[in-house]
Amino acid sequence: MLIVMESGATEEQIRAVTERIRALGLRPHPIPGAERTAIGITGNHGPLDPAEFEILPGVQQAIRVTKPYKLVSREVKAADSVVTVGGRPVGGKRLTIIAGPCAVESEAQTLTIAQRVREAGADLFRGGAFKPRTSPYSFQGLGLKGLQILARVREETGLPIITEAVDEDSMAMVEDYADAAQIGARNMQNFSLLKRAGKSKIPVFLKRGMSATLDEFLMAAEYVVSEGNYQLFLCERGVRTFADHTRNTLDLAIVPAVKHLSHLPILVDPSHGTGRRDKVVPLARAAIAAGADGVMVEVHHDPARALSDGPQAILPEQFAGLVRDLHALAGLVGRTHD
Ligand code: PEP
Ligand code: MN
């Protein structure tokens, strides 16, 4: 259910509606808008009676939300959401470019790459301290030491940090060091982690599971927002198909599909989406042309020696070229990136 307040509704009337919702054992989610405030309701297991809310002062209308996801849907909030990561906007008119290595390997490696991507025009820096690897014998990440390196990189470069949390314990550590927490494809339906992320004080970057449908992706997003964390942005990173010329098949059609159904920002990761260095730049351009709010790309200055995902890492000079391309493209699709 969505309660739409009248445009002149007072703070007191809004408070009275939220209190009424709580008194019914439900959870109110106030959503301030340019014109009027709306209040989403979650926690009901059956349909609610609109009349129950429409009699309250200041209420214009109570609307049943038809989609299974509520708070992330455009039915509940028509305007695009803008998330703030380390003081920088994600979503809205300006494109966001996230870059960095797959994994934090050492302070020297991380700083070298961070300086190069910052000079080229990256907005946020990525790097995994906790790596979910297919093989238990592969490099698993530096853990806490990796987070400390990332914090140092932020100090040196001024770039906000985004890094993955793989479970509830690492989420607590990521919150202490990073500006945003990534939930990876393998954890998109780790519901206890999603709920924990929903209670986090930092923004969450949720990647699509490698075989998740659009509805499953948005329901996973709903888990985070329903716990109270509205600072959420999404990422398409490729899905499993029969095609074997790439690591995954980047599903760019999900970008306009998400935009149609949800107000959340959505970025695209062509690095995991293709797994091949030569395909990253063309698909990053395609993602922006398709309406994505930005891209996340893996960059390494010495990919042959990278401890994970070397074959898909682009070189710093390729990244600089990509940023130039995206600047040029931004104007064509009504976006900016200066
Ligand atoms: C990553 O971004 O480092 C990563 C592991 O991605 P994904 O979860 O999409 O595989
Ligand atoms: Mn990777």
CSV table of C-alpha atoms and ligand atoms in Angstrom, one decimal:
chain,number,residue,atom,x,y,z
A,1,MET,CA,0.0,0.0,0.0
A,2,LEU,CA,1.2,3.5,-0.8
A,3,ILE,CA,-0.2,6.5,1.0
A,4,VAL,CA,0.0,9.7,-1.0
A,5,MET,CA,-0.2,12.8,1.1
A,6,GLU,CA,-1.8,16.0,-0.1
A,7,SER,CA,0.8,18.6,-1.4
A,8,GLY,CA,0.1,20.9,1.6
A,9,ALA,CA,0.1,18.1,4.2
A,10,THR,CA,1.8,19.2,7.4
A,11,GLU,CA,4.7,17.4,9.2
A,12,GLU,CA,2.3,16.6,12.0
A,13,GLN,CA,-0.2,14.9,9.6
A,14,ILE,CA,2.6,12.9,8.1
A,15,ARG,CA,3.7,11.8,11.6
A,16,ALA,CA,0.1,10.9,12.5
A,17,VAL,CA,-0.1,8.6,9.4
A,18,THR,CA,3.2,6.9,10.2
A,19,GLU,CA,2.1,6.4,13.8
A,20,ARG,CA,-1.2,4.9,12.7
A,21,ILE,CA,0.8,2.5,10.4
A,22,ARG,CA,3.0,1.5,13.3
A,23,ALA,CA,0.0,1.0,15.6
A,24,LEU,CA,-1.2,-1.6,13.1
A,25,GLY,CA,2.0,-3.5,13.5
A,26,LEU,CA,3.3,-2.4,10.1
A,27,ARG,CA,6.3,-0.4,8.9
A,28,PRO,CA,6.0,3.0,7.4
A,29,HIS,CA,8.6,4.2,4.8
A,30,PRO,CA,8.2,8.0,4.2
A,31,ILE,CA,9.3,9.0,0.7
A,32,PRO,CA,9.6,12.8,0.3
A,33,GLY,CA,9.0,14.0,-3.2
A,34,ALA,CA,9.3,17.4,-5.0
A,35,GLU,CA,5.5,17.9,-4.8
A,36,ARG,CA,4.3,15.8,-1.9
A,37,THR,CA,5.3,13.1,0.5
A,38,ALA,CA,4.3,9.5,0.0
A,39,ILE,CA,4.4,6.8,2.6
A,40,GLY,CA,5.1,3.2,1.6
A,41,ILE,CA,3.7,0.4,3.9
A,42,THR,CA,5.4,-3.0,4.4
A,43,GLY,CA,4.9,-5.8,6.8
A,44,ASN,CA,1.3,-6.7,5.8
A,45,HIS,CA,0.6,-10.3,4.8
A,46,GLY,CA,-2.7,-9.6,3.2
A,47,PRO,CA,-4.4,-6.7,1.4
A,48,LEU,CA,-5.0,-3.5,3.4
A,49,ASP,CA,-8.2,-1.4,3.2
A,50,PRO,CA,-7.4,1.9,1.5
A,51,ALA,CA,-10.4,3.5,3.4
A,52,GLU,CA,-8.6,2.9,6.7
A,53,PHE,CA,-6.0,5.5,5.7
A,54,GLU,CA,-8.0,7.8,3.4
A,55,ILE,CA,-10.0,9.1,6.4
A,56,LEU,CA,-6.8,10.4,8.0
A,57,PRO,CA,-6.2,14.2,7.7
A,58,GLY,CA,-3.8,15.2,5.0
A,59,VAL,CA,-4.1,11.9,3.1
A,60,GLN,CA,-5.0,12.3,-0.6
A,61,GLN,CA,-5.1,8.7,-1.6
A,62,ALA,CA,-4.2,5.2,-0.6
A,63,ILE,CA,-3.1,3.0,-3.5
A,64,ARG,CA,-2.5,-0.7,-3.7
A,65,VAL,CA,0.9,-1.5,-5.1
A,66,THR,CA,0.5,-4.3,-7.7
A,67,LYS,CA,4.1,-5.4,-8.1
A,68,PRO,CA,5.6,-7.9,-5.6
A,69,TYR,CA,8.4,-5.4,-5.0
A,70,LYS,CA,7.1,-2.3,-3.4
A,71,LEU,CA,9.7,0.2,-2.2
A,72,VAL,CA,12.0,-0.2,-5.1
A,73,SER,CA,9.2,0.2,-7.7
A,74,ARG,CA,8.3,3.3,-9.7
A,75,GLU,CA,4.7,2.8,-8.5
A,76,VAL,CA,5.8,3.9,-5.1
A,77,LYS,CA,8.4,6.5,-6.2
A,78,ALA,CA,8.2,7.9,-9.7
A,79,ALA,CA,11.4,10.0,-9.6
A,80,ASP,CA,14.8,8.5,-10.2
A,81,SER,CA,16.7,8.0,-6.9
A,82,VAL,CA,20.2,9.5,-6.4
A,83,VAL,CA,22.5,7.7,-4.0
A,84,THR,CA,25.4,9.5,-2.4
A,85,VAL,CA,28.7,7.6,-2.1
A,86,GLY,CA,31.4,9.5,-0.2
A,87,GLY,CA,29.8,12.8,-1.1
A,88,ARG,CA,29.4,11.9,-4.8
A,89,PRO,CA,26.1,11.3,-6.5
A,90,VAL,CA,25.2,8.0,-8.2
A,91,GLY,CA,22.2,8.2,-10.5
A,92,GLY,CA,20.5,11.3,-11.8
A,93,LYS,CA,22.0,13.2,-14.7
A,94,ARG,CA,25.7,12.6,-14.1
A,95,LEU,CA,27.3,9.3,-15.1
A,96,THR,CA,29.3,7.4,-12.5
A,97,ILE,CA,32.5,5.7,-13.5
A,98,ILE,CA,33.9,3.1,-11.0
A,99,ALA,CA,37.3,1.6,-11.6
A,100,GLY,CA,40.0,-0.4,-9.9
A,101,PRO,CA,41.5,-3.8,-9.7
A,102,CYS,CA,39.5,-7.0,-9.1
A,103,ALA,CA,41.4,-7.6,-5.9
A,104,VAL,CA,43.5,-5.5,-3.5
A,105,GLU,CA,46.9,-7.3,-3.8
A,106,SER,CA,49.3,-4.9,-2.1
A,107,GLU,CA,49.5,-1.3,-1.1
A,108,ALA,CA,51.8,-0.5,-4.1
A,109,GLN,CA,49.6,-2.2,-6.6
A,110,THR,CA,46.4,-0.6,-5.3
A,111,LEU,CA,47.9,2.9,-5.0
A,112,THR,CA,49.4,2.7,-8.5
A,113,ILE,CA,46.1,1.8,-10.1
A,114,ALA,CA,44.1,4.3,-8.0
A,115,GLN,CA,46.3,7.2,-9.0
A,116,ARG,CA,46.0,6.2,-12.7
A,117,VAL,CA,42.2,5.9,-12.7
A,118,ARG,CA,41.8,9.1,-10.7
A,119,GLU,CA,43.9,11.0,-13.2
A,120,ALA,CA,41.8,9.6,-16.0
A,121,GLY,CA,38.6,10.7,-14.3
A,122,ALA,CA,37.2,7.8,-12.2
A,123,ASP,CA,34.6,8.8,-9.7
A,124,LEU,CA,34.9,5.9,-7.3
A,125,PHE,CA,37.6,3.3,-6.6
A,126,ARG,CA,36.8,-0.4,-6.4
A,127,GLY,CA,39.0,-3.3,-5.2
A,128,GLY,CA,38.1,-6.5,-3.4
A,129,ALA,CA,39.5,-7.3,0.0
A,130,PHE,CA,37.2,-10.3,0.4
A,131,LYS,CA,37.1,-12.3,-2.8
A,132,PRO,CA,34.4,-14.9,-3.5
A,133,ARG,CA,36.4,-17.3,-5.6
A,134,THR,CA,35.1,-20.4,-7.5
A,135,SER,CA,38.1,-22.4,-6.2
A,136,PRO,CA,39.1,-22.6,-2.5
A,137,TYR,CA,42.7,-22.7,-3.7
A,138,SER,CA,42.5,-19.3,-5.5
A,139,PHE,CA,43.5,-16.0,-3.8
A,140,GLN,CA,40.8,-15.1,-1.3
A,141,GLY,CA,41.8,-11.5,-0.7
A,142,LEU,CA,43.7,-9.7,2.0
A,143,GLY,CA,40.7,-9.3,4.3
A,144,LEU,CA,41.2,-6.6,7.0
A,145,LYS,CA,44.6,-5.7,5.6
A,146,GLY,CA,43.0,-5.1,2.2
A,147,LEU,CA,40.5,-2.7,3.8
A,148,GLN,CA,43.3,-0.8,5.5
A,149,ILE,CA,45.0,-0.4,2.2
A,150,LEU,CA,41.8,0.9,0.6
A,151,ALA,CA,41.4,3.4,3.4
A,152,ARG,CA,44.9,4.6,2.7
A,153,VAL,CA,44.1,4.9,-1.0
A,154,ARG,CA,41.2,7.1,-0.2
A,155,GLU,CA,43.5,9.3,1.9
A,156,GLU,CA,46.0,9.6,-0.9
A,157,THR,CA,43.7,10.0,-3.8
A,158,GLY,CA,40.4,11.4,-2.4
A,159,LEU,CA,38.5,8.7,-4.2
A,160,PRO,CA,35.6,7.1,-2.3
A,161,ILE,CA,35.9,3.4,-1.9
A,162,ILE,CA,33.5,0.6,-2.8
A,163,THR,CA,34.4,-3.0,-1.8
A,164,GLU,CA,32.6,-6.3,-1.5
A,165,ALA,CA,31.2,-7.9,1.7
A,166,VAL,CA,30.8,-11.6,1.4
A,167,ASP,CA,29.0,-12.3,4.7
A,168,GLU,CA,27.7,-10.6,7.8
A,169,ASP,CA,31.1,-10.4,9.5
A,170,SER,CA,32.9,-8.8,6.5
A,171,MET,CA,29.9,-6.4,6.2
A,172,ALA,CA,30.7,-5.1,9.7
A,173,MET,CA,34.3,-4.5,8.6
A,174,VAL,CA,33.5,-3.0,5.2
A,175,GLU,CA,31.2,-0.5,7.0
A,176,ASP,CA,34.1,0.7,9.1
A,177,TYR,CA,36.4,1.3,6.2
A,178,ALA,CA,34.5,1.8,2.9
A,179,ASP,CA,32.0,4.4,1.5
A,180,ALA,CA,29.8,1.7,-0.1
A,181,ALA,CA,29.4,-2.1,0.3
A,182,GLN,CA,29.2,-4.3,-2.8
A,183,ILE,CA,27.1,-7.5,-2.7
A,184,GLY,CA,28.3,-9.8,-5.4
A,185,ALA,CA,26.5,-11.9,-7.9
A,186,ARG,CA,27.0,-15.1,-5.9
A,187,ASN,CA,25.3,-13.5,-2.9
A,188,MET,CA,22.4,-11.8,-4.6
A,189,GLN,CA,20.0,-14.2,-2.9
A,190,ASN,CA,21.9,-14.5,0.4
A,191,PHE,CA,18.9,-13.2,2.3
A,192,SER,CA,20.5,-12.8,5.7
A,193,LEU,CA,23.3,-10.8,4.1
A,194,LEU,CA,20.7,-8.6,2.2
A,195,LYS,CA,18.9,-8.0,5.5
A,196,ARG,CA,22.1,-7.1,7.2
A,197,ALA,CA,23.0,-4.7,4.3
A,198,GLY,CA,19.5,-3.2,4.8
A,199,LYS,CA,20.5,-2.2,8.3
A,200,SER,CA,23.9,-0.8,7.2
A,201,LYS,CA,24.8,2.9,7.5
A,202,ILE,CA,26.6,2.9,4.1
A,203,PRO,CA,25.2,2.6,0.6
A,204,VAL,CA,24.9,-0.8,-1.0
A,205,PHE,CA,25.8,-1.8,-4.5
A,206,LEU,CA,23.9,-4.9,-5.5
A,207,LYS,CA,25.0,-7.0,-8.4
A,208,ARG,CA,22.7,-9.2,-10.3
A,209,GLY,CA,23.0,-13.0,-9.8
A,210,MET,CA,24.4,-14.9,-12.7
A,211,SER,CA,21.0,-16.6,-13.4
A,212,ALA,CA,18.6,-14.1,-11.8
A,213,THR,CA,15.5,-12.9,-13.5
A,214,LEU,CA,14.5,-9.3,-13.4
A,215,ASP,CA,11.9,-10.0,-10.8
A,216,GLU,CA,14.4,-11.9,-8.6
A,217,PHE,CA,16.9,-9.0,-8.9
A,218,LEU,CA,14.3,-6.4,-7.9
A,219,MET,CA,13.1,-8.7,-5.0
A,220,ALA,CA,16.7,-8.9,-3.7
A,221,ALA,CA,16.8,-5.1,-3.9
A,222,GLU,CA,13.6,-5.0,-1.9
A,223,TYR,CA,15.2,-7.0,0.9
A,224,VAL,CA,17.7,-4.2,1.4
A,225,VAL,CA,15.4,-1.3,1.2
A,226,SER,CA,12.7,-2.9,3.3
A,227,GLU,CA,15.1,-3.0,6.2
A,228,GLY,CA,15.5,0.8,6.0
A,229,ASN,CA,18.6,1.3,3.8
A,230,TYR,CA,17.3,3.4,0.8
A,231,GLN,CA,20.9,4.1,-0.4
A,232,LEU,CA,20.9,1.2,-2.9
A,233,PHE,CA,22.2,1.0,-6.5
A,234,LEU,CA,22.2,-1.9,-8.9
A,235,CYS,CA,24.6,-3.5,-11.3
A,236,GLU,CA,24.1,-5.8,-14.4
A,237,ARG,CA,27.2,-8.0,-14.7
A,238,GLY,CA,26.3,-10.7,-17.2
A,239,VAL,CA,24.3,-13.9,-17.0
A,240,ARG,CA,25.0,-17.5,-17.8
A,241,THR,CA,24.1,-18.6,-21.3
A,242,PHE,CA,25.2,-21.2,-23.9
A,243,ALA,CA,27.5,-18.5,-25.5
A,244,ASP,CA,31.2,-19.3,-24.9
A,245,HIS,CA,32.9,-16.5,-26.7
A,246,THR,CA,32.5,-14.5,-23.5
A,247,ARG,CA,32.6,-15.4,-19.8
A,248,ASN,CA,29.0,-14.3,-19.3
A,249,THR,CA,26.5,-12.7,-21.6
A,250,LEU,CA,26.0,-9.0,-20.7
A,251,ASP,CA,22.3,-8.4,-20.7
A,252,LEU,CA,22.0,-4.8,-21.5
A,253,ALA,CA,18.3,-5.1,-22.1
A,254,ILE,CA,17.9,-5.2,-18.4
A,255,VAL,CA,18.9,-1.6,-18.1
A,256,PRO,CA,15.8,-0.1,-19.7
A,257,ALA,CA,13.7,-2.9,-18.1
A,258,VAL,CA,14.9,-1.9,-14.6
A,259,LYS,CA,14.5,1.8,-15.4
A,260,HIS,CA,10.9,1.2,-16.4
A,261,LEU,CA,10.0,-0.7,-13.2
A,262,SER,CA,12.3,0.9,-10.6
A,263,HIS,CA,13.6,4.3,-9.5
A,264,LEU,CA,17.0,2.8,-8.4
A,265,PRO,CA,20.2,3.7,-10.3
A,266,ILE,CA,21.6,0.8,-12.4
A,267,LEU,CA,25.2,0.5,-13.5
A,268,VAL,CA,26.8,-2.0,-15.8
A,269,ASP,CA,30.0,-4.1,-15.3
A,270,PRO,CA,31.3,-5.1,-18.7
A,271,SER,CA,34.4,-6.7,-17.1
A,272,HIS,CA,32.7,-9.6,-15.4
A,273,GLY,CA,30.0,-9.3,-18.2
A,274,THR,CA,32.5,-10.4,-20.9
A,275,GLY,CA,35.6,-11.6,-19.1
A,276,ARG,CA,37.7,-10.5,-22.0
A,277,ARG,CA,39.8,-7.3,-22.1
A,278,ASP,CA,39.1,-6.5,-25.7
A,279,LYS,CA,35.3,-6.5,-25.2
A,280,VAL,CA,35.2,-4.3,-22.1
A,281,VAL,CA,35.5,-0.9,-23.8
A,282,PRO,CA,32.9,-1.5,-26.5
A,283,LEU,CA,30.4,-2.9,-24.1
A,284,ALA,CA,31.0,-0.1,-21.6
A,285,ARG,CA,30.1,2.4,-24.3
A,286,ALA,CA,27.0,0.3,-25.2
A,287,ALA,CA,25.9,0.3,-21.6
A,288,ILE,CA,25.9,4.1,-21.5
A,289,ALA,CA,24.1,4.2,-24.8
A,290,ALA,CA,21.5,1.8,-23.4
A,291,GLY,CA,20.8,4.3,-20.5
A,292,ALA,CA,22.9,2.9,-17.6
A,293,ASP,CA,23.8,5.4,-14.9
A,294,GLY,CA,27.4,4.4,-15.1
A,295,VAL,CA,29.9,1.6,-15.4
A,296,MET,CA,32.2,-0.4,-13.2
A,297,VAL,CA,35.4,-1.6,-14.9
A,298,GLU,CA,38.4,-3.6,-13.7
A,299,VAL,CA,41.7,-1.9,-14.3
A,300,HIS,CA,45.2,-3.3,-13.7
A,301,HIS,CA,48.6,-1.9,-14.6
A,302,ASP,CA,50.1,-5.4,-14.9
A,303,PRO,CA,47.3,-7.8,-15.7
A,304,ALA,CA,49.6,-10.7,-16.5
A,305,ARG,CA,50.5,-10.8,-12.9
A,306,ALA,CA,47.1,-10.0,-11.4
A,307,LEU,CA,46.0,-12.4,-8.6
A,308,SER,CA,42.4,-12.5,-10.0
A,309,ASP,CA,40.6,-11.7,-13.2
A,310,GLY,CA,43.7,-10.5,-15.1
A,311,PRO,CA,42.3,-11.5,-18.6
A,312,GLN,CA,39.4,-9.0,-18.2
A,313,ALA,CA,41.4,-6.1,-16.7
A,314,ILE,CA,41.9,-3.2,-19.0
A,315,LEU,CA,45.2,-1.2,-18.8
A,316,PRO,CA,45.2,2.3,-17.3
A,317,GLU,CA,45.7,3.9,-20.8
A,318,GLN,CA,42.7,2.0,-22.1
A,319,PHE,CA,40.7,3.2,-19.2
A,320,ALA,CA,41.7,6.8,-20.0
A,321,GLY,CA,40.4,6.3,-23.5
A,322,LEU,CA,37.2,4.8,-22.3
A,323,VAL,CA,36.6,7.9,-20.0
A,324,ARG,CA,37.1,10.1,-23.1
A,325,ASP,CA,34.6,8.1,-25.0
A,326,LEU,CA,32.1,8.2,-22.2
A,327,HIS,CA,32.4,12.0,-22.0
A,328,ALA,CA,31.6,12.2,-25.7
A,329,LEU,CA,28.7,9.8,-25.4
A,330,ALA,CA,27.2,11.5,-22.3
A,331,GLY,CA,26.0,14.5,-24.3
A,332,LEU,CA,24.3,12.2,-26.8
A,333,VAL,CA,22.2,10.5,-24.2
A,334,GLY,CA,21.3,13.6,-22.1
A,335,ARG,CA,23.9,12.9,-19.4
A,336,THR,CA,27.0,14.6,-18.2
A,337,HIS,CA,30.4,13.6,-17.0
A,338,ASP,CA,32.9,16.4,-16.6
B,1,PEP,C1,33.6,-8.3,-8.4
B,1,PEP,O1,33.0,-7.2,-8.8
B,1,PEP,O2,34.8,-8.3,-8.0
B,1,PEP,C2,32.9,-9.5,-8.5
B,1,PEP,C3,33.4,-10.6,-7.9
B,1,PEP,O3,31.8,-9.5,-9.3
B,1,PEP,P1,30.6,-10.5,-9.4
B,1,PEP,O4,30.0,-10.7,-8.1
B,1,PEP,O5,29.7,-9.8,-10.4
B,1,PEP,O6,31.1,-11.8,-10.0
B,2,MN,MN,36.7,-9.6,-10.6
